[in-house]
PDB file of C-alpha atoms in Angstrom:
ATOM      1  CA  MET A 165     403.008  66.030 -51.459  1.00 35.00           C
ATOM      2  CA  PHE A 166     402.243  63.685 -48.551  1.00 39.00           C
ATOM      3  CA  LYS A 167     398.659  62.394 -48.517  1.00 44.00           C
ATOM      4  CA  ARG A 168     396.781  59.925 -46.341  1.00 47.00           C
ATOM      5  CA  ALA A 169     394.092  57.396 -47.138  1.00 47.00           C
ATOM      6  CA  ILE A 170     391.858  55.491 -44.760  1.00 52.00           C
ATOM      7  CA  ILE A 171     390.604  51.982 -45.416  1.00 49.00           C
ATOM      8  CA  LEU A 172     388.013  50.473 -43.071  1.00 51.00           C
ATOM      9  CA  SER A 173     387.608  46.736 -42.984  1.00 47.00           C
ATOM     10  CA  ALA A 174     385.515  45.311 -40.162  1.00 45.00           C
ATOM     11  CA  ALA A 175     387.567  46.137 -37.073  1.00 50.00           C
ATOM     12  CA  VAL A 176     390.820  47.008 -38.808  1.00 57.00           C
ATOM     13  CA  LEU A 177     391.786  50.590 -39.505  1.00 58.00           C
ATOM     14  CA  ALA A 178     394.458  50.722 -42.180  1.00 56.00           C
ATOM     15  CA  LEU A 179     396.206  53.939 -43.041  1.00 52.00           C
ATOM     16  CA  LEU A 180     398.261  54.342 -46.140  1.00 47.00           C
ATOM     17  CA  ALA A 181     400.739  57.154 -46.512  1.00 43.00           C
ATOM     18  CA  HIS A 182     401.556  57.869 -50.097  1.00 36.00           C
ATOM     19  CA  SER A 183     403.009  60.570 -52.308  1.00 33.00           C
ATOM     20  CA  ALA A 184     400.556  60.287 -55.206  1.00 35.00           C
ATOM     21  CA  PHE A 185     397.434  58.422 -56.225  1.00 37.00           C
ATOM     22  CA  ALA A 186     399.182  56.785 -59.194  1.00 42.00           C
ATOM     23  CA  ALA A 187     399.411  52.987 -59.194  1.00 47.00           C
ATOM     24  CA  GLY A 188     402.396  51.633 -57.332  1.00 50.00           C
ATOM     25  CA  SER A 189     403.002  54.773 -55.273  1.00 50.00           C
ATOM     26  CA  ILE A 190     401.638  53.543 -51.932  1.00 50.00           C
ATOM     27  CA  THR A 191     404.280  53.386 -49.212  1.00 54.00           C
ATOM     28  CA  ASN A 192     404.405  52.830 -45.469  1.00 54.00           C
ATOM     29  CA  PRO A 193     401.088  51.046 -44.848  1.00 61.00           C
ATOM     30  CA  VAL A 194     400.188  50.850 -41.160  1.00 64.00           C
ATOM     31  CA  SER A 195     397.145  49.376 -39.446  1.00 69.00           C
ATOM     32  CA  VAL A 196     395.578  48.782 -36.066  1.00 74.00           C
ATOM     33  CA  ASN A 197     392.915  46.265 -35.042  1.00 76.00           C
ATOM     34  CA  LEU A 198     390.421  47.974 -32.743  1.00 80.00           C
ATOM     35  CA  GLY A 199     388.509  44.758 -32.029  1.00 81.00           C
ATOM     36  CA  SER A 200     385.122  46.174 -33.044  1.00 85.00           C
ATOM     37  CA  PRO A 201     383.514  47.457 -36.244  1.00 85.00           C
ATOM     38  CA  ILE A 202     384.398  51.070 -36.990  1.00 86.00           C
ATOM     39  CA  ASN A 203     381.420  53.381 -37.499  1.00 89.00           C
ATOM     40  CA  SER A 204     383.154  56.729 -37.900  1.00 89.00           C
ATOM     41  CA  VAL A 205     386.565  58.270 -38.588  1.00 87.00           C
ATOM     42  CA  ASP A 206     387.548  61.945 -38.661  1.00 87.00           C
ATOM     43  CA  TRP A 207     391.003  63.522 -39.108  1.00 83.00           C
ATOM     44  CA  ALA A 208     392.245  66.410 -36.980  1.00 82.00           C
ATOM     45  CA  GLY A 209     394.748  68.935 -38.200  1.00 69.00           C
ATOM     46  CA  ILE A 210     396.513  69.452 -34.893  1.00 67.00           C
ATOM     47  CA  PRO A 211     399.938  70.990 -35.568  1.00 65.00           C
ATOM     48  CA  ASN A 212     402.760  68.468 -35.073  1.00 62.00           C
ATOM     49  CA  TYR A 213     400.274  65.613 -34.607  1.00 66.00           C
ATOM     50  CA  SER A 214     398.354  63.435 -37.053  1.00 77.00           C
ATOM     51  CA  ASN A 215     395.343  62.457 -34.979  1.00 83.00           C
ATOM     52  CA  LEU A 216     392.149  60.617 -35.851  1.00 85.00           C
ATOM     53  CA  VAL A 217     389.009  60.234 -33.817  1.00 88.00           C
ATOM     54  CA  VAL A 218     387.257  56.902 -34.282  1.00 89.00           C
ATOM     55  CA  GLY A 219     383.813  55.786 -33.114  1.00 91.00           C
ATOM     56  CA  THR A 220     383.358  52.043 -32.717  1.00 89.00           C
ATOM     57  CA  ASP A 221     380.432  49.670 -32.473  1.00 91.00           C
ATOM     58  CA  ASP A 222     381.512  48.450 -29.027  1.00 90.00           C
ATOM     59  CA  GLY A 223     380.831  51.897 -27.521  1.00 91.00           C
ATOM     60  CA  TYR A 224     384.110  53.777 -27.586  1.00 93.00           C
ATOM     61  CA  VAL A 225     385.422  57.080 -28.842  1.00 94.00           C
ATOM     62  CA  ARG A 226     389.120  56.605 -29.487  1.00 92.00           C
ATOM     63  CA  VAL A 227     391.751  59.176 -30.407  1.00 92.00           C
ATOM     64  CA  LEU A 228     394.530  57.620 -32.445  1.00 88.00           C
ATOM     65  CA  LEU A 229     397.940  59.015 -33.346  1.00 85.00           C
ATOM     66  CA  PHE A 230     399.094  58.133 -36.852  1.00 76.00           C
ATOM     67  CA  THR A 231     402.818  58.063 -37.627  1.00 71.00           C
ATOM     68  CA  SER A 232     404.845  56.568 -40.439  1.00 66.00           C
ATOM     69  CA  THR A 233     405.660  53.609 -38.179  1.00 71.00           C
ATOM     70  CA  GLY A 234     402.248  52.835 -36.713  1.00 73.00           C
ATOM     71  CA  VAL A 235     398.916  53.815 -35.242  1.00 79.00           C
ATOM     72  CA  ASN A 236     398.550  54.100 -31.478  1.00 83.00           C
ATOM     73  CA  ALA A 237     395.506  54.761 -29.317  1.00 87.00           C
ATOM     74  CA  VAL A 238     396.373  57.790 -27.167  1.00 91.00           C
ATOM     75  CA  ALA A 239     393.005  58.423 -25.471  1.00 94.00           C
ATOM     76  CA  SER A 240     389.547  56.843 -25.239  1.00 94.00           C
ATOM     77  CA  ALA A 241     386.129  57.294 -23.669  1.00 94.00           C
ATOM     78  CA  ASP A 242     383.475  54.651 -23.010  1.00 92.00           C
ATOM     79  CA  VAL A 243     380.119  55.873 -24.389  1.00 89.00           C
ATOM     80  CA  THR A 244     378.220  52.690 -23.351  1.00 85.00           C
ATOM     81  CA  ASN A 245     376.482  51.953 -26.684  1.00 89.00           C
ATOM     82  CA  ALA A 246     377.636  52.065 -30.298  1.00 91.00           C
ATOM     83  CA  CYS A 247     379.326  55.325 -31.282  1.00 92.00           C
ATOM     84  CA  ASN A 248     377.714  56.159 -34.628  1.00 92.00           C
ATOM     85  CA  THR A 249     379.584  59.320 -35.603  1.00 93.00           C
ATOM     86  CA  THR A 250     382.496  61.501 -34.498  1.00 94.00           C
ATOM     87  CA  ARG A 251     383.660  64.975 -35.572  1.00 93.00           C
ATOM     88  CA  TRP A 252     386.523  67.259 -34.554  1.00 89.00           C
ATOM     89  CA  HIS A 253     385.585  70.888 -33.887  1.00 86.00           C
ATOM     90  CA  PRO A 254     387.386  73.351 -36.225  1.00 79.00           C
ATOM     91  CA  SER A 255     389.298  74.668 -33.172  1.00 77.00           C
ATOM     92  CA  LEU A 256     390.699  71.111 -32.808  1.00 76.00           C
ATOM     93  CA  ASN A 257     390.084  71.136 -29.060  1.00 86.00           C
ATOM     94  CA  PHE A 258     386.668  69.469 -29.036  1.00 91.00           C
ATOM     95  CA  ILE A 259     385.118  66.254 -30.316  1.00 93.00           C
ATOM     96  CA  ALA A 260     381.401  65.563 -30.753  1.00 93.00           C
ATOM     97  CA  ALA A 261     380.202  61.958 -30.676  1.00 94.00           C
ATOM     98  CA  GLY A 262     376.761  60.705 -31.691  1.00 93.00           C
ATOM     99  CA  VAL A 263     375.757  57.605 -29.735  1.00 92.00           C
ATOM    100  CA  GLU A 264     373.076  54.943 -30.118  1.00 89.00           C
ATOM    101  CA  GLY A 265     370.192  56.135 -27.899  1.00 76.00           C
ATOM    102  CA  VAL A 266     371.244  55.637 -24.302  1.00 67.00           C
ATOM    103  CA  SER A 267     371.025  57.747 -21.157  1.00 65.00           C
ATOM    104  CA  PRO A 268     372.778  59.927 -19.976  1.00 63.00           C
ATOM    105  CA  GLY A 269     373.417  61.287 -23.429  1.00 68.00           C
ATOM    106  CA  SER A 270     373.074  60.486 -27.086  1.00 86.00           C
ATOM    107  CA  LEU A 271     375.308  63.442 -27.998  1.00 91.00           C
ATOM    108  CA  ARG A 272     378.599  63.525 -26.123  1.00 91.00           C
ATOM    109  CA  LEU A 273     381.095  66.376 -26.155  1.00 92.00           C
ATOM    110  CA  TYR A 274     384.745  65.873 -25.223  1.00 94.00           C
ATOM    111  CA  GLN A 275     387.764  68.124 -24.928  1.00 93.00           C
ATOM    112  CA  PHE A 276     391.008  66.754 -26.342  1.00 91.00           C
ATOM    113  CA  THR A 277     394.268  68.141 -25.027  1.00 89.00           C
ATOM    114  CA  ALA A 278     397.176  66.838 -27.083  1.00 83.00           C
ATOM    115  CA  PRO A 279     398.864  64.521 -26.814  1.00 84.00           C
ATOM    116  CA  THR A 280     396.793  62.176 -24.572  1.00 90.00           C
ATOM    117  CA  THR A 281     393.929  63.753 -22.601  1.00 92.00           C
ATOM    118  CA  LEU A 282     390.244  63.236 -23.517  1.00 93.00           C
ATOM    119  CA  SER A 283     387.841  64.803 -21.001  1.00 94.00           C
ATOM    120  CA  SER A 284     384.042  64.738 -20.951  1.00 93.00           C
ATOM    121  CA  VAL A 285     382.469  68.201 -21.300  1.00 92.00           C
ATOM    122  CA  THR A 286     378.737  67.447 -21.471  1.00 90.00           C
ATOM    123  CA  ASN A 287     376.078  64.914 -22.487  1.00 88.00           C
ATOM    124  CA  LEU A 288     372.823  65.821 -24.208  1.00 86.00           C
ATOM    125  CA  TRP A 289     369.901  63.389 -24.215  1.00 84.00           C
ATOM    126  CA  PHE A 290     367.557  63.404 -27.209  1.00 82.00           C
ATOM    127  CA  GLY A 291     365.790  60.138 -26.395  1.00 81.00           C
ATOM    128  CA  LYS A 292     366.972  58.556 -29.644  1.00 85.00           C
ATOM    129  CA  ALA A 293     370.194  57.690 -31.406  1.00 88.00           C
ATOM    130  CA  VAL A 294     372.338  60.435 -32.922  1.00 89.00           C
ATOM    131  CA  ARG A 295     373.594  59.289 -36.314  1.00 90.00           C
ATOM    132  CA  ALA A 296     375.317  62.450 -37.587  1.00 90.00           C
ATOM    133  CA  VAL A 297     377.017  65.470 -36.042  1.00 90.00           C
ATOM    134  CA  SER A 298     378.475  68.600 -37.575  1.00 88.00           C
ATOM    135  CA  TRP A 299     380.092  71.730 -36.242  1.00 86.00           C
ATOM    136  CA  ARG A 300     379.231  75.262 -37.316  1.00 78.00           C
ATOM    137  CA  PRO A 301     382.263  76.936 -38.921  1.00 69.00           C
ATOM    138  CA  ASN A 302     384.194  79.322 -36.661  1.00 62.00           C
ATOM    139  CA  ARG A 303     382.244  82.549 -36.959  1.00 54.00           C
ATOM    140  CA  SER A 304     380.389  84.620 -34.449  1.00 47.00           C
ATOM    141  CA  PRO A 305     376.731  83.533 -34.285  1.00 45.00           C
ATOM    142  CA  TRP A 306     375.779  87.194 -33.871  1.00 44.00           C
ATOM    143  CA  THR A 307     377.130  88.464 -37.173  1.00 47.00           C
ATOM    144  CA  ARG A 308     375.218  88.244 -40.411  1.00 48.00           C
ATOM    145  CA  ARG A 309     376.437  88.679 -43.908  1.00 50.00           C
ATOM    146  CA  ARG A 310     374.597  91.555 -45.535  1.00 50.00           C
ATOM    147  CA  ARG A 311     373.540  91.302 -49.143  1.00 51.00           C
ATOM    148  CA  SER A 312     374.220  94.195 -51.428  1.00 51.00           C
ATOM    149  CA  THR A 313     371.160  95.483 -53.244  1.00 49.00           C
TER     150      THR A 313
END
């Protein structure tokens, strides 16, 4: 089984592809230097792509494509201040980014269209930094689970 590990070290994102967690089984290490401390990483399960979204301290949301030969930035957005957190939506089309408190928005929403398009959808201003984001699982907000009595 093919697994992936992420190692963050200052501004370097290192990805290790390996077949098992046993000692000596790590193969094909690849890395990329983003030039700024990494605050957040989230994997996407886009079919036929191995994408990551990364939030960096220098104020960028970056979408990276991970392959067995390297890591390449395929899209980015300037969010002005430090990007504290990033999360892919379960549909894989949207990315939420929590930003250090700055107008016009401390919560940024983007649409990602594979393989290389990252478009701003909206900005929400809370007056303070957003340090964590999470998506509600795909389920209609109007349905409730009924308990049996």
